mmCIF file of C-alpha atoms in Angstrom:
data_model
loop_
_atom_site.group_PDB
_atom_site.id
_atom_site.type_symbol
_atom_site.label_atom_id
_atom_site.label_comp_id
_atom_site.label_asym_id
_atom_site.label_seq_id
_atom_site.Cartn_x
_atom_site.Cartn_y
_atom_site.Cartn_z
ATOM 1 C CA MET C 1 0.000 0.000 0.000
ATOM 2 C CA LYS C 2 2.834 2.367 0.840
ATOM 3 C CA PHE C 3 4.308 1.704 -2.608
ATOM 4 C CA LEU C 4 1.060 2.645 -4.297
ATOM 5 C CA LYS C 5 0.799 5.689 -2.089
ATOM 6 C CA TYR C 6 4.299 6.890 -3.022
ATOM 7 C CA LEU C 7 3.661 6.053 -6.678
ATOM 8 C CA GLY C 8 0.571 8.229 -6.549
ATOM 9 C CA TYR C 9 2.591 11.081 -5.014
ATOM 10 C CA GLY C 10 5.215 10.667 -7.723
ATOM 11 C CA LEU C 11 2.686 10.690 -10.555
ATOM 12 C CA GLY C 12 0.969 13.694 -9.034
ATOM 13 C CA THR C 13 4.295 15.544 -8.871
ATOM 14 C CA VAL C 14 5.093 14.692 -12.499
ATOM 15 C CA LEU C 15 1.655 15.850 -13.652
ATOM 16 C CA ALA C 16 2.009 19.062 -11.672
ATOM 17 C CA LEU C 17 5.416 19.730 -13.252
ATOM 18 C CA LEU C 18 4.022 19.036 -16.732
ATOM 19 C CA ALA C 19 1.134 21.387 -16.086
ATOM 20 C CA LEU C 20 3.593 24.053 -14.941
ATOM 21 C CA LEU C 21 5.764 23.460 -18.015
ATOM 22 C CA PHE C 22 2.852 23.804 -20.434
ATOM 23 C CA SER C 23 1.519 26.847 -18.599
ATOM 24 C CA ALA C 24 4.916 28.518 -18.938
ATOM 25 C CA ALA C 25 5.139 27.469 -22.596
ATOM 26 C CA PHE C 26 1.684 28.933 -23.235
ATOM 27 C CA VAL C 27 2.630 32.276 -21.681
ATOM 28 C CA VAL C 28 5.993 32.529 -23.488
ATOM 29 C CA SER C 29 4.633 31.373 -26.862
ATOM 30 C CA ASN C 30 1.707 33.794 -26.598
ATOM 31 C CA ALA C 31 4.133 36.629 -25.902
ATOM 32 C CA LYS C 32 6.081 35.728 -29.049
ATOM 33 C CA LEU C 33 2.952 35.403 -31.182
ATOM 34 C CA ASN C 34 1.596 38.746 -29.968
ATOM 35 C CA ARG C 35 4.822 40.735 -30.157
ATOM 36 C CA LYS C 36 4.541 43.701 -32.525
ATOM 37 C CA TYR C 37 7.236 44.616 -35.066
ATOM 38 C CA ALA C 38 7.486 48.137 -36.437
ATOM 39 C CA VAL C 39 8.498 47.653 -40.064
ATOM 40 C CA VAL C 40 8.668 50.399 -42.673
ATOM 41 C CA VAL C 41 8.358 49.135 -46.251
ATOM 42 C CA THR C 42 8.265 50.586 -49.721
ATOM 43 C CA ALA C 43 6.049 48.802 -52.219
ATOM 44 C CA PRO C 44 7.401 48.365 -55.752
ATOM 45 C CA ALA C 45 5.502 49.505 -58.811
ATOM 46 C CA VAL C 46 3.250 46.519 -59.468
ATOM 47 C CA PRO C 47 2.778 45.682 -63.164
ATOM 48 C CA ARG C 48 -0.459 44.514 -64.764
ATOM 49 C CA ASP C 49 0.741 42.907 -67.982
ATOM 50 C CA ALA C 50 0.187 39.218 -68.649
ATOM 51 C CA ALA C 51 3.882 38.332 -68.833
ATOM 52 C CA SER C 52 4.592 39.778 -65.368
ATOM 53 C CA ILE C 53 1.569 38.030 -63.865
ATOM 54 C CA ALA C 54 2.676 34.742 -65.440
ATOM 55 C CA ARG C 55 6.143 35.233 -63.987
ATOM 56 C CA GLY C 56 4.549 35.897 -60.592
ATOM 57 C CA ALA C 57 2.564 32.659 -60.876
ATOM 58 C CA HIS C 58 5.819 30.795 -61.550
ATOM 59 C CA ILE C 59 7.397 32.340 -58.452
ATOM 60 C CA ALA C 60 4.404 31.393 -56.311
ATOM 61 C CA GLN C 61 4.567 27.835 -57.638
ATOM 62 C CA THR C 62 8.292 27.313 -57.162
ATOM 63 C CA ARG C 63 8.935 29.215 -53.923
ATOM 64 C CA GLY C 64 6.408 27.394 -51.782
ATOM 65 C CA CYS C 65 3.467 29.820 -51.709
ATOM 66 C CA VAL C 66 1.015 27.219 -52.984
ATOM 67 C CA ASP C 67 2.252 24.620 -50.477
ATOM 68 C CA CYS C 68 0.711 26.581 -47.599
ATOM 69 C CA HIS C 69 -1.914 28.703 -49.347
ATOM 70 C CA GLY C 70 -3.182 26.097 -51.825
ATOM 71 C CA GLN C 71 -2.958 25.862 -55.589
ATOM 72 C CA ASP C 72 -5.869 28.305 -55.821
ATOM 73 C CA LEU C 73 -4.389 30.470 -53.010
ATOM 74 C CA GLY C 74 -7.663 29.971 -51.151
ATOM 75 C CA GLY C 75 -5.851 28.550 -48.142
ATOM 76 C CA ALA C 76 -4.649 25.079 -47.162
ATOM 77 C CA THR C 77 -3.955 23.127 -43.984
ATOM 78 C CA VAL C 78 -0.210 22.972 -43.280
ATOM 79 C CA PHE C 79 -0.557 20.512 -40.400
ATOM 80 C CA ASN C 80 -3.325 19.285 -38.135
ATOM 81 C CA ASN C 81 -2.595 16.937 -35.245
ATOM 82 C CA GLY C 82 -2.952 16.867 -31.489
ATOM 83 C CA ALA C 83 0.689 17.533 -30.689
ATOM 84 C CA MET C 84 1.364 20.394 -33.098
ATOM 85 C CA GLY C 85 -2.175 21.754 -33.362
ATOM 86 C CA ARG C 86 -3.685 23.113 -36.547
ATOM 87 C CA VAL C 87 -2.165 25.737 -38.811
ATOM 88 C CA ASP C 88 -3.807 26.843 -42.048
ATOM 89 C CA GLY C 89 -2.197 29.002 -44.669
ATOM 90 C CA PRO C 90 -4.726 31.838 -45.049
ATOM 91 C CA ASN C 91 -6.914 32.503 -48.049
ATOM 92 C CA LEU C 92 -5.111 35.202 -50.044
ATOM 93 C CA THR C 93 -7.883 35.808 -52.554
ATOM 94 C CA ARG C 94 -10.665 38.398 -52.587
ATOM 95 C CA GLY C 95 -13.306 35.752 -51.887
ATOM 96 C CA THR C 96 -15.321 35.273 -48.695
ATOM 97 C CA GLY C 97 -12.904 34.522 -45.885
ATOM 98 C CA GLY C 98 -9.971 35.827 -47.918
ATOM 99 C CA LEU C 99 -7.507 38.606 -47.194
ATOM 100 C CA GLY C 100 -6.994 39.800 -50.753
ATOM 101 C CA ALA C 101 -9.561 42.594 -50.650
ATOM 102 C CA SER C 102 -7.958 44.196 -47.607
ATOM 103 C CA LEU C 103 -4.241 43.837 -48.337
ATOM 104 C CA THR C 104 -2.320 46.752 -49.803
ATOM 105 C CA ASP C 105 0.841 46.377 -51.860
ATOM 106 C CA ALA C 106 2.816 47.444 -48.785
ATOM 107 C CA ASP C 107 1.046 44.753 -46.729
ATOM 108 C CA TYR C 108 2.195 42.131 -49.218
ATOM 109 C CA VAL C 109 5.790 43.352 -48.995
ATOM 110 C CA ARG C 110 5.639 43.442 -45.192
ATOM 111 C CA ALA C 111 4.352 39.876 -45.033
ATOM 112 C CA ILE C 112 6.569 38.374 -47.743
ATOM 113 C CA ARG C 113 9.852 40.172 -47.055
ATOM 114 C CA HIS C 114 9.527 40.628 -43.271
ATOM 115 C CA GLY C 115 7.067 37.995 -42.037
ATOM 116 C CA VAL C 116 4.904 40.651 -40.399
ATOM 117 C CA ALA C 117 1.114 40.975 -40.561
ATOM 118 C CA PRO C 118 -0.647 44.306 -41.213
ATOM 119 C CA ASP C 119 -1.247 44.655 -37.455
ATOM 120 C CA GLY C 120 2.483 44.239 -36.723
ATOM 121 C CA ARG C 121 2.426 40.678 -35.359
ATOM 122 C CA GLY C 122 4.907 38.096 -36.609
ATOM 123 C CA LEU C 123 3.395 35.508 -38.940
ATOM 124 C CA PHE C 124 3.686 31.915 -37.748
ATOM 125 C CA LEU C 125 5.599 29.601 -40.135
ATOM 126 C CA MET C 126 5.800 32.272 -42.844
ATOM 127 C CA PRO C 127 9.299 31.595 -44.292
ATOM 128 C CA SER C 128 10.146 35.235 -44.938
ATOM 129 C CA ALA C 129 13.808 34.696 -44.100
ATOM 130 C CA ASP C 130 13.875 32.784 -47.408
ATOM 131 C CA TYR C 131 12.082 35.612 -49.229
ATOM 132 C CA ALA C 132 13.637 38.710 -47.649
ATOM 133 C CA ALA C 133 16.075 39.264 -50.522
ATOM 134 C CA PHE C 134 13.591 38.819 -53.375
ATOM 135 C CA THR C 135 14.553 41.176 -56.174
ATOM 136 C CA SER C 136 12.267 44.147 -56.707
ATOM 137 C CA GLU C 137 11.173 42.617 -60.014
ATOM 138 C CA ASP C 138 10.288 39.256 -58.470
ATOM 139 C CA MET C 139 8.436 40.930 -55.616
ATOM 140 C CA ALA C 140 6.434 43.113 -58.012
ATOM 141 C CA ASP C 141 5.561 40.193 -60.288
ATOM 142 C CA LEU C 142 4.538 38.023 -57.329
ATOM 143 C CA ILE C 143 2.249 40.734 -55.958
ATOM 144 C CA ALA C 144 0.782 41.241 -59.439
ATOM 145 C CA TYR C 145 -0.089 37.553 -59.549
ATOM 146 C CA LEU C 146 -1.505 37.461 -56.009
ATOM 147 C CA LYS C 147 -3.815 40.352 -56.888
ATOM 148 C CA SER C 148 -4.940 38.681 -60.115
ATOM 149 C CA VAL C 149 -6.124 35.293 -58.840
ATOM 150 C CA PRO C 150 -9.868 34.569 -58.936
ATOM 151 C CA PRO C 151 -11.726 34.885 -55.630
ATOM 152 C CA VAL C 152 -12.145 31.711 -53.587
ATOM 153 C CA ASN C 153 -14.855 31.521 -50.932
ATOM 154 C CA ARG C 154 -13.159 29.626 -48.109
ATOM 155 C CA ARG C 155 -12.748 30.434 -44.442
ATOM 156 C CA ASN C 156 -9.645 29.169 -42.660
ATOM 157 C CA GLY C 157 -9.273 28.643 -38.964
ATOM 158 C CA PRO C 158 -6.975 30.761 -36.785
ATOM 159 C CA VAL C 159 -3.563 29.441 -35.721
ATOM 160 C CA ALA C 160 -4.304 26.910 -32.958
ATOM 161 C CA LEU C 161 -1.003 25.589 -31.652
ATOM 162 C CA GLY C 162 -0.833 22.292 -29.805
ATOM 163 C CA PRO C 163 1.302 21.637 -26.703
ATOM 164 C CA VAL C 164 4.394 20.437 -28.600
ATOM 165 C CA ALA C 165 4.352 23.428 -30.957
ATOM 166 C CA ARG C 166 3.907 25.743 -27.949
ATOM 167 C CA VAL C 167 6.941 24.255 -26.221
ATOM 168 C CA LEU C 168 9.068 24.345 -29.397
ATOM 169 C CA LEU C 169 8.137 27.990 -29.946
ATOM 170 C CA ALA C 170 8.771 28.889 -26.311
ATOM 171 C CA VAL C 171 12.269 27.345 -26.228
ATOM 172 C CA GLY C 172 13.256 28.741 -29.631
ATOM 173 C CA GLN C 173 13.261 25.507 -31.634
ATOM 174 C CA ILE C 174 10.574 27.106 -33.798
ATOM 175 C CA ARG C 175 11.239 30.789 -34.452
ATOM 176 C CA LEU C 176 9.111 33.347 -36.246
ATOM 177 C CA ALA C 177 10.771 34.829 -39.311
ATOM 178 C CA ALA C 178 9.996 38.293 -37.916
ATOM 179 C CA GLU C 179 12.126 37.412 -34.911
ATOM 180 C CA ILE C 180 15.082 36.293 -37.044
ATOM 181 C CA ILE C 181 15.188 38.963 -39.745
ATOM 182 C CA ASP C 182 17.190 42.159 -39.240
ATOM 183 C CA HIS C 183 14.372 44.351 -40.513
ATOM 184 C CA SER C 184 16.424 47.537 -40.740
ATOM 185 C CA HIS C 185 18.872 45.947 -43.195
ATOM 186 C CA VAL C 186 16.541 44.038 -45.504
ATOM 187 C CA ALA C 187 17.234 44.964 -49.115
ATOM 188 C CA PRO C 188 16.274 43.445 -52.471
ATOM 189 C CA ALA C 189 18.933 41.391 -54.180
ATOM 190 C CA THR C 190 20.312 42.409 -57.534
ATOM 191 C CA VAL C 191 20.913 39.349 -59.671
ATOM 192 C CA THR C 192 20.493 38.522 -63.338
ATOM 193 C CA PRO C 193 18.562 35.332 -64.114
ATOM 194 C CA GLY C 194 20.718 32.801 -65.910
ATOM 195 C CA PRO C 195 22.449 29.403 -65.576
ATOM 196 C CA THR C 196 24.972 30.736 -63.076
ATOM 197 C CA ALA C 197 26.019 29.878 -59.537
ATOM 198 C CA GLU C 198 25.155 33.444 -58.517
ATOM 199 C CA TYR C 199 21.543 33.027 -59.646
ATOM 200 C CA GLY C 200 21.492 29.577 -58.095
ATOM 201 C CA ARG C 201 22.496 31.081 -54.748
ATOM 202 C CA TYR C 202 19.560 33.479 -55.010
ATOM 203 C CA LEU C 203 17.110 30.684 -55.787
ATOM 204 C CA ALA C 204 18.549 28.418 -53.082
ATOM 205 C CA ALA C 205 17.500 30.892 -50.386
ATOM 206 C CA GLY C 206 14.189 29.040 -50.562
ATOM 207 C CA CYS C 207 15.943 25.824 -49.511
ATOM 208 C CA THR C 208 17.458 27.170 -46.291
ATOM 209 C CA GLY C 209 14.288 26.780 -44.241
ATOM 210 C CA CYS C 210 14.826 23.011 -44.266
ATOM 211 C CA HIS C 211 18.474 22.540 -45.228
ATOM 212 C CA GLY C 212 19.863 25.366 -43.083
ATOM 213 C CA ASP C 213 21.837 28.481 -43.882
ATOM 214 C CA ASN C 214 24.881 26.427 -44.923
ATOM 215 C CA PHE C 215 22.799 23.664 -46.571
ATOM 216 C CA SER C 216 24.096 20.978 -44.192
ATOM 217 C CA GLY C 217 20.630 19.589 -43.498
ATOM 218 C CA GLY C 218 19.726 17.753 -40.304
ATOM 219 C CA LYS C 219 16.646 18.183 -38.133
ATOM 220 C CA ILE C 220 14.062 20.553 -39.609
ATOM 221 C CA LYS C 221 13.290 22.817 -36.675
ATOM 222 C CA ALA C 222 10.210 24.459 -38.159
ATOM 223 C CA GLY C 223 8.427 21.203 -38.897
ATOM 224 C CA PRO C 224 6.563 18.605 -36.855
ATOM 225 C CA PRO C 225 8.779 16.237 -34.819
ATOM 226 C CA ASP C 226 8.009 13.301 -37.133
ATOM 227 C CA TRP C 227 9.485 14.999 -40.198
ATOM 228 C CA PRO C 228 12.669 13.260 -41.381
ATOM 229 C CA PRO C 229 15.962 15.190 -41.336
ATOM 230 C CA ALA C 230 16.821 17.262 -44.389
ATOM 231 C CA ALA C 231 19.657 16.011 -46.557
ATOM 232 C CA ASN C 232 23.136 17.487 -46.263
ATOM 233 C CA LEU C 233 23.661 19.150 -49.657
ATOM 234 C CA THR C 234 27.364 19.833 -49.071
ATOM 235 C CA PRO C 235 30.372 17.550 -49.658
ATOM 236 C CA GLY C 236 30.235 16.868 -45.902
ATOM 237 C CA ALA C 237 27.808 14.025 -46.642
ATOM 238 C CA PRO C 238 29.810 11.151 -48.229
ATOM 239 C CA GLY C 239 27.951 9.677 -51.160
ATOM 240 C CA GLY C 240 25.356 12.441 -51.060
ATOM 241 C CA ILE C 241 24.068 14.865 -53.646
ATOM 242 C CA THR C 242 27.527 16.188 -54.535
ATOM 243 C CA THR C 243 28.261 12.875 -56.266
ATOM 244 C CA TRP C 244 25.275 13.373 -58.569
ATOM 245 C CA THR C 245 25.680 14.423 -62.168
ATOM 246 C CA GLU C 246 23.660 17.334 -63.477
ATOM 247 C CA ALA C 247 21.356 14.812 -65.162
ATOM 248 C CA ASP C 248 20.862 13.100 -61.793
ATOM 249 C CA PHE C 249 19.960 16.448 -60.217
ATOM 250 C CA VAL C 250 17.511 17.346 -62.978
ATOM 251 C CA ARG C 251 15.866 13.925 -62.674
ATOM 252 C CA ALA C 252 15.595 14.284 -58.889
ATOM 253 C CA LEU C 253 13.785 17.626 -59.132
ATOM 254 C CA ARG C 254 11.541 16.474 -61.964
ATOM 255 C CA THR C 255 10.642 13.004 -60.608
ATOM 256 C CA PHE C 256 11.738 13.125 -56.926
ATOM 257 C CA LYS C 257 13.760 9.967 -57.367
ATOM 258 C CA ARG C 258 17.405 9.581 -56.398
ATOM 259 C CA PRO C 259 19.883 8.110 -58.901
ATOM 260 C CA ASP C 260 19.398 4.677 -57.265
ATOM 261 C CA GLY C 261 15.634 4.910 -57.876
ATOM 262 C CA SER C 262 14.619 5.472 -54.246
ATOM 263 C CA ALA C 263 11.965 8.103 -53.600
ATOM 264 C CA ILE C 264 12.776 11.441 -51.977
ATOM 265 C CA ASN C 265 10.610 11.979 -48.888
ATOM 266 C CA ALA C 266 7.297 13.766 -49.456
ATOM 267 C CA VAL C 267 8.390 16.620 -47.155
ATOM 268 C CA MET C 268 10.505 17.830 -50.090
ATOM 269 C CA PRO C 269 8.177 20.289 -51.896
ATOM 270 C CA ARG C 270 6.946 18.734 -55.128
ATOM 271 C CA ASP C 271 6.451 22.171 -56.624
ATOM 272 C CA PHE C 272 10.219 22.363 -57.189
ATOM 273 C CA ALA C 273 9.489 20.261 -60.269
ATOM 274 C CA HIS C 274 8.196 23.489 -61.842
ATOM 275 C CA PHE C 275 11.620 25.154 -61.835
ATOM 276 C CA ASP C 276 12.607 25.747 -65.447
ATOM 277 C CA ASP C 277 15.771 24.325 -67.013
ATOM 278 C CA VAL C 278 17.777 27.506 -66.432
ATOM 279 C CA GLU C 279 16.809 27.626 -62.758
ATOM 280 C CA ILE C 280 17.706 23.970 -62.190
ATOM 281 C CA GLU C 281 21.075 24.403 -63.880
ATOM 282 C CA ALA C 282 21.741 27.498 -61.753
ATOM 283 C CA LEU C 283 20.858 25.605 -58.564
ATOM 284 C CA TYR C 284 23.131 22.721 -59.543
ATOM 285 C CA ARG C 285 26.048 25.038 -60.265
ATOM 286 C CA PHE C 286 25.570 26.801 -56.933
ATOM 287 C CA LEU C 287 25.424 23.577 -54.929
ATOM 288 C CA LYS C 288 28.699 22.523 -56.528
ATOM 289 C CA THR C 289 30.367 25.574 -54.947
ATOM 290 C CA LEU C 290 29.412 24.692 -51.356
ATOM 291 C CA PRO C 291 32.175 23.894 -48.879
ATOM 292 C CA ALA C 292 31.896 20.708 -46.850
ATOM 293 C CA ALA C 293 29.953 20.997 -43.590
ATOM 294 C CA ALA C 294 28.997 18.433 -40.988
ATOM 295 C CA THR C 295 25.343 17.424 -41.127
ATOM 296 C CA GLY C 296 23.174 19.735 -39.054
ATOM 297 C CA SER C 297 25.999 22.212 -38.344
ATOM 298 C CA HIS C 298 23.999 25.273 -39.432
ATOM 299 C CA ASN C 299 22.631 27.943 -37.121
#
């Protein structure tokens, strides 16, 4: 009986500590989600011609916009489970439940380049650190496309974080882009599209959210705990991607199969298949310039 009594005390203590932990995580994560960022932006001149809008659609397709906001930009569920909670990419159209009718060009820039909502709060899971250096032309074309899409009538739920996501946010394993970005020094890149390593470096900014700032892969901090580690894209991974030929790399992005025929995990965005030949060649040339780094050694 004494054993059961002490076991009960022990379990009660553990439950009390867990309750305290989650209460603290709730308070800290709420503070981060509600923090306001004062960001001054200048909107580019947004074109209206068909070619610019088509280019904007290509950017949205290949940089991950449709992964979270849906192919129709009417919103999509990013994840929904008890541990992480539910997060929907919002409806960006002018339809019922959408934000498109209320967003200004400056609001788009603030959200895309800085990860900040119109009310100043940081946007959860918005990968603006990957987008901060978009060229002025790419930003303008992307906004032109976002403003051109047909309205979709779809209401999305608010961010409802589960206990694991709350803890990860509280301890800094998940960080808001607005928290990471040095907002006073954000500036558009100047790069000429072409099959060059320089252009590949620009495009590869969209890969850093999973592969890290030095492309060494490892645990994906922004994703659910059950996501597999990202591949090390540097020569620090023996037998990895740096042994691939350019044809191997093209095939991998087009079919999501490795040279040995094995499938690349579904976490890898399938929309990368829409990169054009010049973009894929540029990415390949850039990756070939990377120095070796131990897996997961990025910041």
